[in-house]
Amino acid sequence: MEEGENQENLKRTLGFFPALSTVMGLVIGGGVFFKISSVTQATGSASLTIWVWVLAGFVTIMAGLTVAELAAALPVAGGIFKYIEHIYGKIPAFLLAWAQSVVYYPAAISALSIVFATQVINLWGLSASLQIPIAIAVAVFIFACNLLGAKVGGGIQSVAFIAKLIPIVLIIGVGLFTPSTNNVSLFPVTAGSHPSFWTSLGGGYVATMFAFDGWMNVGNMAGEMKHPEKDLAKSIIIGLLGITLIYVLISFVFVKELPFGSIPGNQNAASEAAIKIFGGFGGKLVTIGILVSVFGSINGYSMTGMRVSYALGEDDNIVFAKFFGKLTKKSRVPMNAGIVQTVIAIIMVFLGSFDYLTDMLVFVMWIFSIMMFVGVFILRKREPDLKRPYKINFYPIPPILAIIGGGYIVVYTIITQPTLALLGILLTLVGLPLHLIHDHNKKKLKKETE
């Protein structure tokens, strides 16, 4: 499809405020409530905990601005998949879609289902042995809801979007002004009792990144904005700055309300902070709001992920293409793709913890993110005349900083969690022979029919 055709097909109706709300809606999810346990475990101090959120926000803004140039120049449906395909070709793009299908979406569904189960157990005082059954039940239930059609899935998202804002607003709005015996200072920035400041900084920075998941989709609206050259960068900067501020403030409230030593490794920290702020009954109501937010996040990943696998099948890019490309008759939902996705997620529930699964999906997706950042340099040189409604200000600083920030995530994960990194890479590369065999069979069949 030519650029001119893309421009004609997309209606430019979005102004600044709709774009701003889209940025914030895409990024804010359940991670803000539960990553505090792994962040504090890595940093060892309240001050470094706060500052790693600031650092992660800065890197995410640089990444968002970099991808925005690609999105404005290539305003087509498909987002990151189409950017990778345009720059590097079909095989890398397929590997991205494959990685999303077998790692990213299933791992996100699995991780959030685990944390949902943990909160249910804590809220109602159930046996810890019920964690896996509850996690599986919620993943299957959400998949079943999506079988009723996109309208049902979209309705869940609308309710969940409001629900996730309520506990955030309440925890920050009230928690900042409640008295506390814990003294939280931003300076000096230390790693507490941890032996290495830089190791603690790196570990905390990497741990925050799941909470910013969704940033890579913020540029997808470029082709539908009235004035992308003026509003796109502004909406990304203000939106991601707002998100960073929210994450910093809510983390500040957590370390202010709870003894720091009780937070590392504690998946119930958000719930315990809510109870401390609002009392038993009020805290449980806020926790229910958090649960609804997590439920909506699982639904978002489930609804979107099955459509990636479906697209691979519809385009005949994968073995068993007809199976994956099949829709239900009435609701027109990719049921088979959803079944495979849910089965993978259930297997992951048995294999990993919330942090293990989120670290793996962050690692894999940042490899492709770095490819996009490098792609900006490639396109500038290869296609200098390509129409760019938005060009990165202060080029090449933002893409270089994004590459450094993303490269650190990848290298740090390989060094500190080599088994996780190897598993993520292997799961991604498994798709390559499957794609090549399928492509070979297609060409062979075409020759035979000619």
Coordinates of C-alpha atoms in Angstrom, one line a residue:
M1 CA 0.0 0.0 0.0
E2 CA 1.4 3.4 -1.0
E3 CA 1.8 6.2 1.4
G4 CA -0.7 8.4 -0.4
E5 CA -3.4 5.7 0.0
N6 CA -2.7 5.4 3.7
Q7 CA -3.1 9.1 4.2
E8 CA -6.5 9.0 2.3
N9 CA -7.8 6.1 4.3
L10 CA -7.2 7.6 7.7
K11 CA -9.4 10.5 8.8
R12 CA -7.6 13.2 10.6
T13 CA -10.0 14.0 13.3
L14 CA -8.0 13.8 16.6
G15 CA -7.0 17.0 18.3
F16 CA -4.6 17.5 21.2
F17 CA -6.8 16.4 24.2
P18 CA -8.1 13.2 22.6
A19 CA -4.5 12.3 21.7
L20 CA -3.4 13.1 25.3
S21 CA -6.1 10.9 26.8
T22 CA -5.2 8.1 24.4
V23 CA -1.6 8.2 25.5
M24 CA -2.5 7.9 29.1
G25 CA -5.2 5.3 28.6
L26 CA -2.8 3.1 26.6
V27 CA 0.0 3.1 29.2
I28 CA -1.6 3.2 32.7
G29 CA -2.4 -0.4 33.8
G30 CA -2.2 -2.8 36.7
G31 CA 1.6 -2.7 36.8
V32 CA 1.6 0.5 38.9
F33 CA 0.1 -1.3 41.8
F34 CA 2.2 -4.4 41.9
K35 CA 5.7 -3.6 40.5
I36 CA 6.5 -1.6 43.7
S37 CA 7.4 -4.9 45.4
S38 CA 10.1 -5.8 42.9
V39 CA 11.3 -2.2 42.5
T40 CA 11.9 -1.8 46.2
Q41 CA 13.5 -5.2 46.3
A42 CA 16.0 -4.1 43.7
T43 CA 16.7 -0.5 44.9
G44 CA 17.0 -1.1 48.7
S45 CA 15.8 2.5 49.6
A46 CA 12.9 4.8 49.3
S47 CA 14.9 7.5 47.6
L48 CA 16.2 5.3 44.8
T49 CA 12.7 3.8 44.4
I50 CA 11.3 7.2 43.6
W51 CA 14.1 8.2 41.2
V52 CA 14.1 5.0 39.2
W53 CA 10.5 5.8 38.2
V54 CA 11.7 9.2 37.1
L55 CA 14.5 7.6 35.0
A56 CA 12.1 5.1 33.5
G57 CA 9.6 7.8 32.6
F58 CA 12.4 9.8 30.9
V59 CA 13.6 6.9 28.8
T60 CA 9.9 6.1 27.9
I61 CA 9.4 9.7 26.7
M62 CA 12.5 9.4 24.5
A63 CA 11.2 6.1 23.1
G64 CA 7.7 7.5 22.5
L65 CA 9.1 10.5 20.6
T66 CA 11.3 8.3 18.5
V67 CA 8.5 6.0 17.5
A68 CA 6.2 8.9 16.8
E69 CA 8.3 9.9 13.8
L70 CA 7.8 6.4 12.3
A71 CA 4.1 6.5 13.1
A72 CA 3.6 9.9 11.4
A73 CA 5.6 8.8 8.4
L74 CA 3.9 5.3 8.1
P75 CA 0.4 5.9 9.3
V76 CA -1.0 2.4 8.7
A77 CA -3.0 0.0 10.8
G78 CA -0.7 -2.5 12.4
G79 CA 1.6 -0.1 14.3
I80 CA 5.0 -1.6 15.3
F81 CA 4.5 -4.7 13.0
K82 CA 4.2 -2.4 10.0
Y83 CA 7.2 -0.3 11.0
I84 CA 9.4 -3.3 11.4
E85 CA 8.2 -4.8 8.1
H86 CA 8.8 -1.5 6.2
I87 CA 12.3 -1.1 7.6
Y88 CA 13.6 -4.6 7.8
G89 CA 11.3 -6.8 5.7
K90 CA 8.8 -9.6 6.3
I91 CA 10.8 -12.1 8.4
P92 CA 11.7 -9.7 11.2
A93 CA 8.1 -8.5 11.2
F94 CA 6.8 -12.0 11.4
L95 CA 9.1 -12.8 14.3
L96 CA 7.7 -9.8 16.1
A97 CA 4.1 -11.0 15.6
W98 CA 5.2 -14.5 16.6
A99 CA 6.9 -13.2 19.8
Q100 CA 3.7 -11.2 20.6
S101 CA 1.6 -14.3 20.1
V102 CA 3.7 -16.8 22.1
V103 CA 5.5 -14.6 24.7
Y104 CA 4.2 -11.0 25.1
Y105 CA 0.4 -11.4 25.3
P106 CA 0.3 -14.9 27.0
A107 CA 2.9 -13.8 29.5
A108 CA 1.0 -10.6 30.3
I109 CA -2.3 -12.5 30.7
S110 CA -0.6 -15.1 32.9
A111 CA 1.2 -12.5 35.1
L112 CA -1.8 -10.4 35.7
S113 CA -4.0 -13.4 36.3
I114 CA -1.5 -14.5 39.0
V115 CA -1.6 -11.1 40.6
F116 CA -5.4 -11.0 40.4
A117 CA -5.5 -14.3 42.2
T118 CA -3.1 -13.1 44.8
Q119 CA -5.3 -10.1 45.6
V120 CA -8.5 -12.1 45.7
I121 CA -6.8 -14.5 48.2
N122 CA -5.6 -11.6 50.3
L123 CA -8.9 -9.7 50.2
W124 CA -11.1 -12.6 51.3
G125 CA -8.6 -14.5 53.3
L126 CA -8.6 -17.6 51.1
S127 CA -6.0 -20.4 51.1
A128 CA -2.8 -19.7 49.1
S129 CA -3.2 -23.1 47.4
L130 CA -6.1 -21.5 45.4
Q131 CA -3.8 -19.1 43.6
I132 CA -3.2 -21.2 40.4
P133 CA -6.9 -22.3 40.1
I134 CA -8.1 -18.7 40.5
A135 CA -5.5 -17.4 38.0
I136 CA -6.6 -20.0 35.4
A137 CA -10.3 -19.4 36.1
V138 CA -10.0 -15.6 35.5
A139 CA -7.9 -16.1 32.3
V140 CA -10.5 -18.6 30.9
F141 CA -13.5 -16.5 32.0
I142 CA -12.1 -13.4 30.3
F143 CA -11.5 -15.4 27.1
A144 CA -15.1 -16.7 27.3
C145 CA -16.4 -13.1 27.6
N146 CA -14.5 -12.1 24.5
L147 CA -16.1 -14.9 22.5
L148 CA -19.3 -12.9 22.8
G149 CA -17.9 -10.3 20.5
A150 CA -15.7 -7.2 20.4
K151 CA -18.5 -5.1 21.8
V152 CA -18.5 -7.1 25.1
G153 CA -14.7 -6.9 25.3
G154 CA -14.8 -3.2 24.6
G155 CA -17.5 -2.7 27.3
I156 CA -15.3 -4.3 29.9
Q157 CA -12.4 -2.0 28.8
S158 CA -14.6 1.1 29.3
V159 CA -15.6 0.1 32.8
A160 CA -12.1 -0.9 33.7
F161 CA -10.6 2.3 32.5
I162 CA -12.8 4.3 34.9
A163 CA -12.2 1.7 37.7
K164 CA -8.4 1.9 37.4
L165 CA -8.5 5.7 37.8
I166 CA -10.5 5.6 41.0
P167 CA -8.0 3.8 43.3
I168 CA -5.1 5.8 41.8
V169 CA -6.8 9.2 42.5
L170 CA -7.9 8.1 46.0
I171 CA -4.5 6.6 47.0
I172 CA -2.6 9.7 45.8
G173 CA -5.2 12.3 46.8
V174 CA -5.7 11.1 50.3
G175 CA -2.4 9.3 50.9
L176 CA -0.2 12.3 50.3
F177 CA -1.9 14.2 53.1
T178 CA -2.3 11.5 55.8
P179 CA 0.2 11.6 58.7
S180 CA 2.9 8.9 58.7
T181 CA 5.6 7.8 61.0
N182 CA 7.8 6.9 58.0
N183 CA 10.2 9.6 57.0
V184 CA 10.7 9.6 53.2
S185 CA 13.5 11.8 51.7
L186 CA 14.5 12.1 48.1
F187 CA 18.1 12.9 49.0
P188 CA 20.6 11.5 49.5
V189 CA 19.9 8.9 46.8
T190 CA 21.3 5.6 48.2
A191 CA 20.9 1.9 47.8
G192 CA 20.2 1.2 51.4
S193 CA 22.1 -1.9 52.6
H194 CA 22.7 -3.1 49.1
P195 CA 26.4 -3.4 48.2
S196 CA 26.2 -1.8 44.8
F197 CA 24.4 1.5 44.0
W198 CA 24.6 1.0 40.2
T199 CA 23.3 -2.6 40.3
S200 CA 20.4 -1.4 42.5
L201 CA 19.7 1.5 40.1
G202 CA 19.7 -0.9 37.1
G203 CA 17.6 -3.5 38.7
G204 CA 15.0 -1.0 39.9
Y205 CA 14.9 0.7 36.5
V206 CA 14.3 -2.6 34.6
A207 CA 11.6 -3.6 37.2
T208 CA 9.6 -0.4 36.5
M209 CA 9.3 -1.0 32.8
F210 CA 6.2 -3.3 32.8
A211 CA 4.2 -0.4 34.3
F212 CA 5.1 1.6 31.2
D213 CA 4.1 -1.2 28.9
G214 CA 1.9 0.2 26.1
W215 CA 4.1 3.2 25.3
M216 CA 5.1 1.7 21.9
N217 CA 1.5 2.1 20.7
V218 CA 1.2 5.8 21.4
G219 CA 2.4 6.7 17.9
N220 CA -0.4 4.7 16.2
M221 CA -2.7 7.7 16.2
A222 CA -0.4 9.9 14.2
G223 CA -2.2 9.3 10.9
E224 CA -5.5 10.3 12.5
M225 CA -4.4 13.6 14.1
K226 CA -5.3 16.9 12.6
H227 CA -1.9 18.5 13.3
P228 CA 0.6 15.7 14.1
E229 CA 3.5 18.1 13.5
K230 CA 2.3 20.3 16.3
D231 CA 0.3 18.0 18.7
L232 CA 1.9 14.5 18.5
A233 CA 5.1 15.3 20.4
K234 CA 3.2 17.5 22.8
S235 CA 0.7 14.8 23.6
I236 CA 3.4 12.2 24.1
I237 CA 5.6 14.4 26.3
I238 CA 2.7 15.7 28.5
G239 CA 1.0 12.3 28.6
L240 CA 4.0 10.3 29.6
L241 CA 5.1 13.1 32.0
G242 CA 1.7 12.9 33.6
I243 CA 2.0 9.1 33.8
T244 CA 5.5 9.3 35.3
L245 CA 4.2 11.8 37.9
I246 CA 1.3 9.5 38.8
Y247 CA 3.8 6.6 39.2
V248 CA 6.2 8.7 41.3
L249 CA 3.4 10.0 43.6
I250 CA 1.7 6.6 44.1
S251 CA 5.1 5.0 44.9
F252 CA 5.8 7.8 47.3
V253 CA 2.5 7.1 49.1
F254 CA 3.4 3.4 49.3
V255 CA 6.8 4.0 50.9
K256 CA 5.4 6.7 53.1
E257 CA 2.5 4.6 54.4
L258 CA 4.3 1.2 54.9
P259 CA 7.5 0.4 56.6
F260 CA 10.0 0.1 53.8
G261 CA 11.2 -3.4 54.9
S262 CA 7.6 -4.7 54.5
I263 CA 7.3 -3.8 50.7
P264 CA 10.0 -5.8 48.9
G265 CA 8.6 -9.0 47.5
N266 CA 5.1 -8.2 48.9
Q267 CA 2.5 -8.4 46.1
N268 CA -0.1 -7.1 48.6
A269 CA 1.7 -3.8 49.3
A270 CA -0.9 -1.7 47.4
S271 CA -3.8 -3.4 49.3
E272 CA -2.0 -2.9 52.7
A273 CA -1.3 0.7 51.9
A274 CA -5.0 1.3 51.0
I275 CA -6.1 -0.3 54.3
K276 CA -3.7 1.9 56.2
I277 CA -5.0 5.0 54.5
F278 CA -8.7 4.3 54.5
G279 CA -9.2 1.8 57.2
G280 CA -10.4 -1.8 56.9
F281 CA -13.6 -1.3 54.9
G282 CA -12.4 1.6 52.8
G283 CA -9.2 -0.2 52.0
K284 CA -11.1 -3.2 50.8
L285 CA -13.2 -1.1 48.5
V286 CA -10.1 0.5 47.0
T287 CA -8.6 -3.0 46.6
I288 CA -11.7 -4.1 44.8
G289 CA -11.2 -1.1 42.4
I290 CA -7.6 -2.4 41.9
L291 CA -9.0 -5.8 41.1
V292 CA -11.3 -4.4 38.5
S293 CA -8.4 -2.5 37.0
V294 CA -6.3 -5.7 36.7
F295 CA -9.3 -7.6 35.3
G296 CA -9.6 -4.9 32.6
S297 CA -5.8 -5.1 31.9
I298 CA -6.1 -8.9 31.4
N299 CA -9.1 -8.3 29.1
G300 CA -7.2 -5.8 27.0
Y301 CA -4.3 -8.2 26.5
S302 CA -6.6 -11.1 25.7
M303 CA -8.8 -9.1 23.3
T304 CA -5.8 -7.6 21.4
G305 CA -3.5 -10.7 21.5
M306 CA -5.8 -13.1 19.8
R307 CA -6.2 -10.7 16.9
V308 CA -2.4 -10.7 16.3
S309 CA -2.4 -14.5 15.9
Y310 CA -5.6 -14.2 13.7
A311 CA -3.9 -11.7 11.5
L312 CA -0.9 -14.1 10.9
G313 CA -3.4 -16.8 9.9
E314 CA -5.5 -14.5 7.7
D315 CA -2.3 -13.4 5.9
D316 CA -1.2 -17.0 5.5
N317 CA 2.0 -16.3 7.3
I318 CA 1.9 -19.2 9.7
V319 CA 1.5 -23.0 9.8
F320 CA -2.2 -24.0 10.3
A321 CA -3.1 -20.6 8.8
K322 CA -6.7 -21.6 8.2
F323 CA -7.0 -22.7 11.9
F324 CA -5.7 -19.3 13.2
G325 CA -7.6 -17.3 10.6
K326 CA -11.0 -18.7 11.4
L327 CA -13.7 -16.5 13.0
T328 CA -16.8 -17.6 14.9
K329 CA -20.0 -17.3 12.8
K330 CA -22.1 -15.0 15.0
S331 CA -19.7 -12.8 17.0
R332 CA -16.9 -12.8 14.4
V333 CA -14.2 -13.5 17.0
P334 CA -10.9 -15.3 16.3
M335 CA -11.8 -18.2 18.7
N336 CA -9.0 -20.6 17.7
A337 CA -6.3 -18.0 18.1
G338 CA -7.8 -17.1 21.5
I339 CA -7.8 -20.8 22.6
V340 CA -4.1 -21.2 21.7
Q341 CA -3.2 -17.9 23.5
T342 CA -5.2 -18.9 26.6
V343 CA -3.6 -22.4 26.7
I344 CA -0.1 -20.8 26.5
A345 CA -1.0 -18.4 29.3
I346 CA -2.3 -21.3 31.5
I347 CA 1.0 -23.1 31.0
M348 CA 2.9 -20.0 32.0
V349 CA 0.8 -19.7 35.2
F350 CA 2.4 -23.0 36.3
L351 CA 5.9 -22.0 35.2
G352 CA 6.5 -18.5 36.4
S353 CA 5.8 -15.8 38.9
F354 CA 4.4 -12.3 38.2
D355 CA 7.9 -10.7 38.1
Y356 CA 9.4 -13.5 36.1
L357 CA 6.8 -13.4 33.4
T358 CA 6.7 -9.6 33.1
D359 CA 10.5 -9.4 33.0
M360 CA 10.5 -11.9 30.1
L361 CA 7.9 -10.0 28.0
V362 CA 9.7 -6.6 28.7
F363 CA 13.0 -8.2 27.6
V364 CA 11.6 -9.6 24.3
M365 CA 9.6 -6.5 23.4
W366 CA 12.5 -4.1 24.0
I367 CA 14.6 -6.0 21.5
F368 CA 12.1 -5.1 18.8
S369 CA 11.8 -1.6 20.3
I370 CA 15.5 -1.0 19.8
M371 CA 15.1 -2.2 16.2
M372 CA 12.5 0.6 15.8
F373 CA 14.8 3.2 17.3
V374 CA 17.6 2.2 14.9
G375 CA 15.0 2.2 12.1
V376 CA 14.6 5.9 12.4
F377 CA 18.3 6.4 11.4
I378 CA 17.9 3.8 8.6
L379 CA 14.8 5.5 7.1
R380 CA 16.4 9.0 7.4
K381 CA 19.3 7.8 5.2
R382 CA 17.4 5.4 2.9
E383 CA 14.2 7.4 2.3
P384 CA 15.2 11.1 2.9
D385 CA 12.2 12.3 0.8
L386 CA 9.6 10.3 2.8
K387 CA 6.9 12.6 4.0
R388 CA 7.3 13.1 7.8
P389 CA 4.4 15.1 9.3
Y390 CA 6.4 14.9 12.6
K391 CA 10.1 15.0 12.9
I392 CA 12.0 14.4 16.1
N393 CA 13.1 17.6 17.8
F394 CA 16.8 17.7 18.8
Y395 CA 17.5 14.7 16.5
P396 CA 19.5 12.5 17.0
I397 CA 19.5 12.8 20.8
P398 CA 16.1 11.2 21.7
P399 CA 16.6 8.1 19.6
I400 CA 20.2 7.7 20.9
L401 CA 19.0 8.0 24.5
A402 CA 16.1 5.5 23.7
I403 CA 18.7 3.0 22.3
I404 CA 20.9 3.4 25.3
G405 CA 17.9 3.0 27.7
G406 CA 16.6 0.0 25.8
G407 CA 20.0 -1.6 25.4
Y408 CA 20.5 -1.4 29.1
I409 CA 17.3 -3.4 29.7
V410 CA 18.4 -6.1 27.2
V411 CA 22.0 -6.4 28.4
Y412 CA 21.1 -6.2 32.1
T413 CA 18.5 -9.0 31.7
I414 CA 21.0 -11.2 29.8
I415 CA 23.6 -10.8 32.6
T416 CA 21.3 -11.1 35.6
Q417 CA 18.7 -13.5 34.3
P418 CA 20.4 -15.5 31.5
T419 CA 17.9 -18.4 31.7
L420 CA 14.9 -16.0 31.3
A421 CA 16.6 -14.2 28.4
L422 CA 17.5 -17.5 26.7
L423 CA 13.9 -18.7 27.0
G424 CA 12.5 -15.5 25.6
I425 CA 14.9 -15.6 22.6
L426 CA 14.3 -19.3 22.0
L427 CA 10.5 -18.9 22.0
T428 CA 10.9 -16.0 19.5
L429 CA 13.3 -17.9 17.2
V430 CA 11.2 -21.0 17.2
G431 CA 8.8 -19.1 14.9
L432 CA 11.6 -18.7 12.2
P433 CA 11.8 -22.4 10.9
L434 CA 8.0 -22.6 11.1
H435 CA 7.6 -19.5 8.9
L436 CA 10.3 -20.7 6.5
I437 CA 8.8 -24.2 6.1
H438 CA 5.3 -22.7 5.6
D439 CA 6.7 -20.2 3.1
H440 CA 8.5 -23.0 1.2
N441 CA 5.3 -25.1 1.1
K442 CA 3.3 -22.1 -0.2
K443 CA 5.8 -21.6 -3.0
K444 CA 5.9 -25.3 -3.8
L445 CA 2.1 -25.4 -4.0
K446 CA 2.0 -22.4 -6.2
K447 CA 4.4 -24.0 -8.7
E448 CA 2.4 -27.2 -8.8
T449 CA -0.8 -25.3 -9.6
E450 CA 0.7 -23.2 -12.3

